[in-house]
PDB file of C-alpha atoms and ligand atoms in Angstrom:
ATOM      1  CA  UNK A 452      28.406  -1.904 -17.713  1.00 98.00           C
ATOM      2  CA  UNK A 453      25.518  -1.376 -16.423  1.00 98.00           C
ATOM      3  CA  UNK A 454      24.474   1.731 -14.480  1.00 98.00           C
ATOM      4  CA  UNK A 455      20.762   2.225 -13.248  1.00 98.00           C
ATOM      5  CA  UNK A 456      18.868   4.834 -11.623  1.00 98.00           C
ATOM      6  CA  UNK A 457      16.227   3.762  -9.072  1.00 98.00           C
ATOM      7  CA  UNK A 458      14.041   7.113  -8.728  1.00 98.00           C
ATOM      8  CA  UNK A 459      11.778   5.204  -6.069  1.00 98.00           C
ATOM      9  CA  UNK A 460       9.273   8.111  -4.960  1.00 98.00           C
ATOM     10  CA  UNK A 461      10.761  10.840  -6.212  1.00 98.00           C
ATOM     11  CA  UNK A 462       9.937  12.998  -9.327  1.00 98.00           C
ATOM     12  CA  UNK A 463       6.623  13.693 -11.477  1.00 98.00           C
ATOM     13  CA  UNK A 464       5.990  12.463 -14.804  1.00 98.00           C
ATOM     14  CA  UNK A 465       6.898  15.531 -16.446  1.00 98.00           C
ATOM     15  CA  UNK A 466      10.081  15.678 -14.193  1.00 98.00           C
ATOM     16  CA  UNK A 467      10.663  12.383 -15.122  1.00 98.00           C
ATOM     17  CA  UNK A 468      10.608  12.661 -18.976  1.00 98.00           C
ATOM     18  CA  UNK A 469      12.912  15.782 -18.354  1.00 98.00           C
ATOM     19  CA  UNK A 470      15.278  13.307 -16.385  1.00 98.00           C
ATOM     20  CA  UNK A 471      15.223  10.757 -19.458  1.00 98.00           C
ATOM     21  CA  UNK A 472      15.649  12.967 -21.756  1.00 98.00           C
ATOM     22  CA  UNK A 473      18.983  14.833 -20.205  1.00 98.00           C
ATOM     23  CA  UNK A 474      20.611  11.481 -19.508  1.00 98.00           C
ATOM     24  CA  UNK A 475      19.772  10.338 -23.253  1.00 98.00           C
ATOM     25  CA  UNK A 476      20.942  13.678 -24.435  1.00 98.00           C
ATOM     26  CA  UNK A 477      24.637  13.709 -22.665  1.00 98.00           C
ATOM     27  CA  UNK A 478      24.697   9.689 -23.294  1.00 98.00           C
ATOM     28  CA  UNK A 479      24.752  10.164 -27.240  1.00 97.00           C
ATOM     29  CA  UNK A 480      26.547  13.424 -27.103  1.00 97.00           C
ATOM     30  CA  UNK A 481      29.492  11.425 -25.437  1.00 97.00           C
ATOM     31  CA  UNK A 482      29.047   8.002 -27.546  1.00 96.00           C
ATOM     32  CA  UNK A 483      29.014   6.289 -24.249  1.00 97.00           C
ATOM     33  CA  UNK A 484      27.966   2.498 -24.808  1.00 97.00           C
ATOM     34  CA  UNK A 485      27.092   1.826 -21.507  1.00 98.00           C
ATOM     35  CA  UNK A 486      24.051  -0.076 -20.505  1.00 98.00           C
ATOM     36  CA  UNK A 487      21.706   3.088 -18.977  1.00 98.00           C
ATOM     37  CA  UNK A 488      18.144   1.799 -16.636  1.00 98.00           C
ATOM     38  CA  UNK A 489      16.544   4.314 -15.368  1.00 98.00           C
ATOM     39  CA  UNK A 490      13.330   3.187 -13.206  1.00 98.00           C
ATOM     40  CA  UNK A 491      10.762   6.032 -12.268  1.00 98.00           C
ATOM     41  CA  UNK A 492       7.815   5.943 -10.133  1.00 98.00           C
ATOM     42  CA  UNK A 493       4.674   3.491 -11.130  1.00 97.00           C
ATOM     43  CA  UNK A 494       2.890   7.001 -12.459  1.00 98.00           C
ATOM     44  CA  UNK A 495       5.883   8.531 -14.240  1.00 98.00           C
ATOM     45  CA  UNK A 496       6.022   5.608 -16.521  1.00 98.00           C
ATOM     46  CA  UNK A 497       5.577   6.888 -19.994  1.00 97.00           C
ATOM     47  CA  UNK A 498       6.400   6.278 -23.632  1.00 94.00           C
ATOM     48  CA  UNK A 499      10.109   7.259 -24.109  1.00 91.00           C
ATOM     49  CA  UNK A 500      11.006   7.199 -26.933  1.00 92.00           C
ATOM     50  CA  UNK A 501      14.676   6.758 -26.006  1.00 95.00           C
ATOM     51  CA  UNK A 502      17.714   4.592 -25.942  1.00 94.00           C
ATOM     52  CA  UNK A 503      17.787   4.508 -21.885  1.00 97.00           C
ATOM     53  CA  UNK A 504      15.926   1.198 -21.394  1.00 98.00           C
ATOM     54  CA  UNK A 505      13.023   2.359 -18.912  1.00 98.00           C
ATOM     55  CA  UNK A 506      11.759  -0.403 -16.945  1.00 98.00           C
ATOM     56  CA  UNK A 507       9.378  -0.925 -13.915  1.00 98.00           C
ATOM     57  CA  UNK A 508       9.746  -0.648 -10.326  1.00 98.00           C
ATOM     58  CA  UNK A 509       7.547  -3.111  -9.418  1.00 98.00           C
ATOM     59  CA  UNK A 510       4.379  -4.480 -10.745  1.00 98.00           C
ATOM     60  CA  UNK A 511       1.848  -7.399  -9.210  1.00 98.00           C
ATOM     61  CA  UNK A 512       2.158 -11.463 -11.078  1.00 98.00           C
ATOM     62  CA  UNK A 513      -0.798 -10.148 -13.171  1.00 98.00           C
ATOM     63  CA  UNK A 514      -1.830  -9.240 -16.638  1.00 98.00           C
ATOM     64  CA  UNK A 515      -4.975  -7.515 -14.664  1.00 98.00           C
ATOM     65  CA  UNK A 516      -7.627  -8.428 -12.095  1.00 98.00           C
ATOM     66  CA  UNK A 517      -8.777  -7.131  -8.465  1.00 98.00           C
ATOM     67  CA  UNK A 518      -5.272  -6.227  -6.623  1.00 98.00           C
ATOM     68  CA  UNK A 519      -6.062  -2.755  -5.708  1.00 98.00           C
ATOM     69  CA  UNK A 520      -2.883  -0.519  -5.499  1.00 97.00           C
ATOM     70  CA  UNK A 521      -1.192  -2.935  -8.174  1.00 97.00           C
ATOM     71  CA  UNK A 522      -0.580  -2.443 -11.427  1.00 98.00           C
ATOM     72  CA  UNK A 523      -0.041  -5.466 -13.865  1.00 98.00           C
ATOM     73  CA  UNK A 524       1.444  -6.282 -17.328  1.00 98.00           C
ATOM     74  CA  UNK A 525      -1.480  -4.849 -19.039  1.00 98.00           C
ATOM     75  CA  UNK A 526      -0.262  -1.277 -17.748  1.00 98.00           C
ATOM     76  CA  UNK A 527       3.117  -2.133 -18.463  1.00 98.00           C
ATOM     77  CA  UNK A 528       2.438  -2.973 -22.214  1.00 98.00           C
ATOM     78  CA  UNK A 529       0.820   0.223 -22.686  1.00 98.00           C
ATOM     79  CA  UNK A 530       4.606   1.861 -22.483  1.00 98.00           C
ATOM     80  CA  UNK A 531       6.138  -1.147 -24.075  1.00 97.00           C
ATOM     81  CA  UNK A 532       8.097  -1.437 -20.799  1.00 98.00           C
ATOM     82  CA  UNK A 533      10.075  -4.880 -20.833  1.00 98.00           C
ATOM     83  CA  UNK A 534      12.209  -4.028 -17.502  1.00 98.00           C
ATOM     84  CA  UNK A 535      11.276  -5.037 -14.048  1.00 98.00           C
ATOM     85  CA  UNK A 536      12.629  -4.260 -10.847  1.00 98.00           C
ATOM     86  CA  UNK A 537      11.943  -7.054  -8.279  1.00 98.00           C
ATOM     87  CA  UNK A 538      13.145  -7.689  -4.741  1.00 98.00           C
ATOM     88  CA  UNK A 539      14.204  -4.616  -3.638  1.00 98.00           C
ATOM     89  CA  UNK A 540      14.825  -4.272  -0.017  1.00 97.00           C
ATOM     90  CA  UNK A 541      12.243  -1.578   0.468  1.00 97.00           C
ATOM     91  CA  UNK A 542       9.373  -3.980  -1.168  1.00 97.00           C
ATOM     92  CA  UNK A 543      11.047  -6.821   1.202  1.00 97.00           C
ATOM     93  CA  UNK A 544      11.278  -4.702   4.672  1.00 96.00           C
ATOM     94  CA  UNK A 545       8.717  -1.793   4.190  1.00 96.00           C
ATOM     95  CA  UNK A 546       6.450  -3.138   2.368  1.00 96.00           C
ATOM     96  CA  UNK A 547       6.977  -6.895   3.440  1.00 97.00           C
ATOM     97  CA  UNK A 548       6.845  -9.200   0.359  1.00 98.00           C
ATOM     98  CA  UNK A 549       8.253 -12.376   0.836  1.00 98.00           C
ATOM     99  CA  UNK A 550      10.764 -14.742  -0.988  1.00 98.00           C
ATOM    100  CA  UNK A 551       7.635 -16.729  -1.953  1.00 98.00           C
ATOM    101  CA  UNK A 552       5.612 -13.747  -3.862  1.00 98.00           C
ATOM    102  CA  UNK A 553       8.974 -12.258  -5.074  1.00 98.00           C
ATOM    103  CA  UNK A 554       9.339 -16.207  -6.817  1.00 98.00           C
ATOM    104  CA  UNK A 555       5.756 -15.986  -7.992  1.00 98.00           C
ATOM    105  CA  UNK A 556       6.806 -12.361  -9.786  1.00 98.00           C
ATOM    106  CA  UNK A 557      10.194 -13.379 -10.873  1.00 98.00           C
ATOM    107  CA  UNK A 558       8.483 -16.505 -12.720  1.00 98.00           C
ATOM    108  CA  UNK A 559       5.721 -14.790 -14.049  1.00 98.00           C
ATOM    109  CA  UNK A 560       7.671 -11.889 -15.785  1.00 98.00           C
ATOM    110  CA  UNK A 561      10.616 -14.607 -16.540  1.00 98.00           C
ATOM    111  CA  UNK A 562       8.343 -16.349 -18.595  1.00 98.00           C
ATOM    112  CA  UNK A 563       7.123 -12.941 -20.305  1.00 98.00           C
ATOM    113  CA  UNK A 564      10.665 -12.395 -21.296  1.00 98.00           C
ATOM    114  CA  UNK A 565      11.501  -9.633 -18.959  1.00 98.00           C
ATOM    115  CA  UNK A 566      14.708  -8.227 -18.058  1.00 98.00           C
ATOM    116  CA  UNK A 567      14.773  -8.385 -14.577  1.00 99.00           C
ATOM    117  CA  UNK A 568      16.939  -6.957 -11.908  1.00 99.00           C
ATOM    118  CA  UNK A 569      16.875  -8.895  -8.925  1.00 98.00           C
ATOM    119  CA  UNK A 570      17.897  -7.112  -5.624  1.00 98.00           C
ATOM    120  CA  UNK A 571      19.343  -9.058  -2.490  1.00 98.00           C
ATOM    121  CA  UNK A 572      21.486  -7.914   0.229  1.00 98.00           C
ATOM    122  CA  UNK A 573      21.360  -8.566   4.424  1.00 97.00           C
ATOM    123  CA  UNK A 574      19.728  -6.540   6.613  1.00 96.00           C
ATOM    124  CA  UNK A 575      22.152  -4.888   9.255  1.00 95.00           C
ATOM    125  CA  UNK A 576      21.324  -7.580  12.027  1.00 96.00           C
ATOM    126  CA  UNK A 577      22.308 -10.534   9.624  1.00 96.00           C
ATOM    127  CA  UNK A 578      25.335  -8.463   8.730  1.00 96.00           C
ATOM    128  CA  UNK A 579      26.598  -8.072  12.891  1.00 95.00           C
ATOM    129  CA  UNK A 580      25.787 -11.836  12.837  1.00 97.00           C
ATOM    130  CA  UNK A 581      28.858 -13.039  11.181  1.00 96.00           C
ATOM    131  CA  UNK A 582      29.575 -14.064   8.001  1.00 95.00           C
ATOM    132  CA  UNK A 583      28.445 -17.216   7.682  1.00 97.00           C
ATOM    133  CA  UNK A 584      24.867 -16.408   9.052  1.00 97.00           C
ATOM    134  CA  UNK A 585      25.181 -12.922   6.627  1.00 97.00           C
ATOM    135  CA  UNK A 586      26.059 -15.158   3.543  1.00 97.00           C
ATOM    136  CA  UNK A 587      23.312 -17.480   4.218  1.00 98.00           C
ATOM    137  CA  UNK A 588      20.722 -15.027   4.601  1.00 98.00           C
ATOM    138  CA  UNK A 589      21.828 -13.723   1.324  1.00 98.00           C
ATOM    139  CA  UNK A 590      21.605 -17.455   0.328  1.00 98.00           C
ATOM    140  CA  UNK A 591      18.052 -17.283   1.300  1.00 98.00           C
ATOM    141  CA  UNK A 592      16.718 -14.859  -1.436  1.00 98.00           C
ATOM    142  CA  UNK A 593      18.624 -16.989  -4.149  1.00 98.00           C
ATOM    143  CA  UNK A 594      15.991 -19.740  -3.193  1.00 98.00           C
ATOM    144  CA  UNK A 595      13.279 -20.479  -6.134  1.00 98.00           C
ATOM    145  CA  UNK A 596      15.206 -17.760  -8.550  1.00 98.00           C
ATOM    146  CA  UNK A 597      16.516 -18.836 -12.240  1.00 98.00           C
ATOM    147  CA  UNK A 598      19.977 -18.003 -11.394  1.00 98.00           C
ATOM    148  CA  UNK A 599      20.855 -19.136 -14.862  1.00 98.00           C
ATOM    149  CA  UNK A 600      17.736 -16.624 -16.744  1.00 98.00           C
ATOM    150  CA  UNK A 601      19.261 -14.947 -19.392  1.00 98.00           C
ATOM    151  CA  UNK A 602      17.756 -11.429 -18.685  1.00 98.00           C
ATOM    152  CA  UNK A 603      19.164 -11.485 -15.180  1.00 98.00           C
ATOM    153  CA  UNK A 604      20.752  -8.729 -13.332  1.00 99.00           C
ATOM    154  CA  UNK A 605      21.594  -9.217  -9.940  1.00 98.00           C
ATOM    155  CA  UNK A 606      21.915  -6.347  -7.793  1.00 98.00           C
ATOM    156  CA  UNK A 607      23.486  -6.958  -4.288  1.00 98.00           C
ATOM    157  CA  UNK A 608      22.337  -3.930  -1.979  1.00 98.00           C
ATOM    158  CA  UNK A 609      22.952  -4.213   1.850  1.00 97.00           C
ATOM    159  CA  UNK A 610      19.691  -2.836   3.694  1.00 96.00           C
ATOM    160  CA  UNK A 611      22.049  -0.912   5.752  1.00 95.00           C
ATOM    161  CA  UNK A 612      23.632   0.939   2.958  1.00 96.00           C
ATOM    162  CA  UNK A 613      20.750   1.929   1.137  1.00 95.00           C
ATOM    163  CA  UNK A 614      19.814   5.893   1.592  1.00 93.00           C
ATOM    164  CA  UNK A 615      22.383   5.971   4.560  1.00 93.00           C
ATOM    165  CA  UNK A 616      25.659   7.431   3.726  1.00 91.00           C
ATOM    166  CA  UNK A 617      27.619   4.143   4.779  1.00 91.00           C
ATOM    167  CA  UNK A 618      28.912   1.170   2.331  1.00 92.00           C
ATOM    168  CA  UNK A 619      30.699  -1.572   3.052  1.00 94.00           C
ATOM    169  CA  UNK A 620      34.151  -1.244   2.512  1.00 96.00           C
ATOM    170  CA  UNK A 621      36.162  -2.252  -0.991  1.00 97.00           C
ATOM    171  CA  UNK A 622      37.342  -5.272   0.103  1.00 97.00           C
ATOM    172  CA  UNK A 623      33.872  -6.238   1.717  1.00 96.00           C
ATOM    173  CA  UNK A 624      32.349  -5.923  -1.483  1.00 97.00           C
ATOM    174  CA  UNK A 625      34.585  -7.576  -3.637  1.00 97.00           C
ATOM    175  CA  UNK A 626      34.443 -10.568  -1.529  1.00 97.00           C
ATOM    176  CA  UNK A 627      30.685 -10.626  -1.496  1.00 97.00           C
ATOM    177  CA  UNK A 628      30.458 -10.290  -5.305  1.00 98.00           C
ATOM    178  CA  UNK A 629      32.904 -12.810  -5.578  1.00 98.00           C
ATOM    179  CA  UNK A 630      30.637 -15.253  -3.711  1.00 98.00           C
ATOM    180  CA  UNK A 631      27.557 -14.330  -5.577  1.00 98.00           C
ATOM    181  CA  UNK A 632      29.184 -14.707  -8.755  1.00 98.00           C
ATOM    182  CA  UNK A 633      29.399 -18.068  -7.809  1.00 97.00           C
ATOM    183  CA  UNK A 634      25.721 -18.393  -7.521  1.00 97.00           C
ATOM    184  CA  UNK A 635      25.100 -16.918 -10.756  1.00 98.00           C
ATOM    185  CA  UNK A 636      27.121 -15.869 -13.634  1.00 98.00           C
ATOM    186  CA  UNK A 637      24.552 -13.161 -14.390  1.00 98.00           C
ATOM    187  CA  UNK A 638      25.936  -9.195 -14.452  1.00 98.00           C
ATOM    188  CA  UNK A 639      25.980  -8.224 -10.671  1.00 98.00           C
ATOM    189  CA  UNK A 640      25.484  -5.011  -9.656  1.00 98.00           C
ATOM    190  CA  UNK A 641      26.389  -3.356  -6.463  1.00 98.00           C
ATOM    191  CA  UNK A 642      24.167  -0.409  -4.974  1.00 98.00           C
ATOM    192  CA  UNK A 643      23.803   1.245  -1.178  1.00 97.00           C
ATOM    193  CA  UNK A 644      24.968   4.890  -1.135  1.00 96.00           C
ATOM    194  CA  UNK A 645      26.964   5.228  -4.554  1.00 97.00           C
ATOM    195  CA  UNK A 646      27.730   8.591  -4.890  1.00 97.00           C
ATOM    196  CA  UNK A 647      29.529  10.821  -7.538  1.00 97.00           C
ATOM    197  CA  UNK A 648      32.632  10.306  -4.904  1.00 97.00           C
ATOM    198  CA  UNK A 649      32.551   6.657  -4.585  1.00 97.00           C
ATOM    199  CA  UNK A 650      31.492   5.475  -7.835  1.00 98.00           C
ATOM    200  CA  UNK A 651      34.670   4.983  -9.623  1.00 97.00           C
ATOM    201  CA  UNK A 652      36.237   2.983  -7.139  1.00 98.00           C
ATOM    202  CA  UNK A 653      33.147   0.404  -6.624  1.00 98.00           C
ATOM    203  CA  UNK A 654      33.226   0.367 -10.284  1.00 98.00           C
ATOM    204  CA  UNK A 655      36.603  -0.508 -10.782  1.00 97.00           C
ATOM    205  CA  UNK A 656      36.183  -3.513  -8.533  1.00 97.00           C
ATOM    206  CA  UNK A 657      36.140  -6.978  -9.714  1.00 96.00           C
ATOM    207  CA  UNK A 658      32.930  -8.474 -10.543  1.00 97.00           C
ATOM    208  CA  UNK A 659      31.527  -5.351 -10.427  1.00 98.00           C
ATOM    209  CA  UNK A 660      29.398  -5.404 -13.626  1.00 98.00           C
ATOM    210  CA  UNK A 661      27.660  -2.096 -12.812  1.00 98.00           C
ATOM    211  CA  UNK A 662      25.600  -0.149 -10.000  1.00 98.00           C
ATOM    212  CA  UNK A 663      22.416   0.651  -8.843  1.00 98.00           C
ATOM    213  CA  UNK A 664      22.140   4.147  -7.729  1.00 98.00           C
ATOM    214  CA  UNK A 665      19.236   5.861  -5.327  1.00 98.00           C
ATOM    215  CA  UNK A 666      19.624   9.172  -3.906  1.00 98.00           C
ATOM    216  CA  UNK A 667      22.620  10.233  -6.062  1.00 98.00           C
ATOM    217  CA  UNK A 668      20.690   9.071  -9.151  1.00 98.00           C
ATOM    218  CA  UNK A 669      18.214  12.509  -8.843  1.00 98.00           C
ATOM    219  CA  UNK A 670      21.240  14.854  -9.704  1.00 98.00           C
ATOM    220  CA  UNK A 671      21.611  14.283 -13.069  1.00 98.00           C
ATOM    221  CA  UNK A 672      25.172  15.389 -13.130  1.00 98.00           C
ATOM    222  CA  UNK A 673      25.720  13.132 -10.828  1.00 98.00           C
ATOM    223  CA  UNK A 674      24.177  10.100 -12.445  1.00 98.00           C
ATOM    224  CA  UNK A 675      25.495  11.078 -15.720  1.00 98.00           C
ATOM    225  CA  UNK A 676      29.304  11.308 -14.245  1.00 98.00           C
ATOM    226  CA  UNK A 677      28.842   8.182 -13.174  1.00 98.00           C
ATOM    227  CA  UNK A 678      27.990   6.754 -16.463  1.00 98.00           C
ATOM    228  CA  UNK A 679      30.990   8.204 -17.964  1.00 97.00           C
ATOM    229  CA  UNK A 680      33.309   6.623 -14.867  1.00 97.00           C
ATOM    230  CA  UNK A 681      32.178   3.320 -16.289  1.00 98.00           C
ATOM    231  CA  UNK A 682      33.127   4.037 -19.789  1.00 98.00           C
ATOM    232  CA  UNK A 683      36.248   5.177 -18.877  1.00 96.00           C
ATOM    233  CA  UNK A 684      36.937   2.452 -17.061  1.00 95.00           C
ATOM    234  CA  UNK A 685      36.104   0.186 -19.888  1.00 88.00           C
ATOM    235  CA  UNK A 686      38.484   2.175 -22.047  1.00 79.00           C
ATOM    236  CA  UNK A 687      41.095   1.291 -20.006  1.00 74.00           C
TER     237      UNK A 687
HETATM  238  P1  13P B1751      20.753   5.157  -2.251  1.00 72.53           P
HETATM  239  O1  13P B1751      21.514   5.286  -3.438  1.00 72.53           O
HETATM  240  O2  13P B1751      19.932   6.190  -1.813  1.00 72.53           O
HETATM  241  O3  13P B1751      21.661   4.314  -1.042  1.00 72.53           O
HETATM  242  O4  13P B1751      19.917   3.822  -2.387  1.00 72.53           O
HETATM  243  C1  13P B1751      19.998   2.447  -3.154  1.00 72.53           C
HETATM  244  C2  13P B1751      18.771   1.824  -3.649  1.00 72.53           C
HETATM  245  O5  13P B1751      17.972   1.511  -3.186  1.00 72.53           O
HETATM  246  C3  13P B1751      18.939   1.763  -4.750  1.00 72.53           C
HETATM  247  O6  13P B1751      18.121   0.514  -5.195  1.00 72.53           O
END
């Protein structure tokens, strides 16, 4: 399974390096074979000699150039980063990234062979508008995306569940994941208020191939427990 931590706008470089070291130490001491991904803040990227996959939360679709406030491929290359998160709801809804811009970014990093974690998910208004409208909205987030890309991972993260402590019911997650698996065979993660208390249940659902964790992942002991849960479930 894939267990991913989105550290968002938290941890300095020093804190991030300690975090990654601690997670790696745990994973190797327990011989855990799950795929573990960590997405640090941009300025906390570093050359991490680690078995943990370190990815960027964002980068512009460019090698370099005049895009104030953005980083490009050269900045990722500096740290041998080959993994990127695209389409996170905070970038779509707070930073205003459009589907068109995301597609451009997706294609740029796809052509470079990056592992892409592509996020989809509906805001509360769309969920309340009923299943049909909600699924149509999520479907529109697949527009222009190569759903057969071999290095693609999709994360379903309902916007209203992110950082709120609210989650869809397990039945809901299962049903939506089933529908999304019909759109793409890529590994499908669930994200949105995954905690150490509900991670096992979520990971047990069919068509859930892993989790993308925000706030709870800031606690190494919680995040490590989630990796261990995934390992236990796979042993069964
Ligand atoms: P929380 O786990 O804090 O809800 O955040 C989820 C998320 O946005 C992961 O990308």
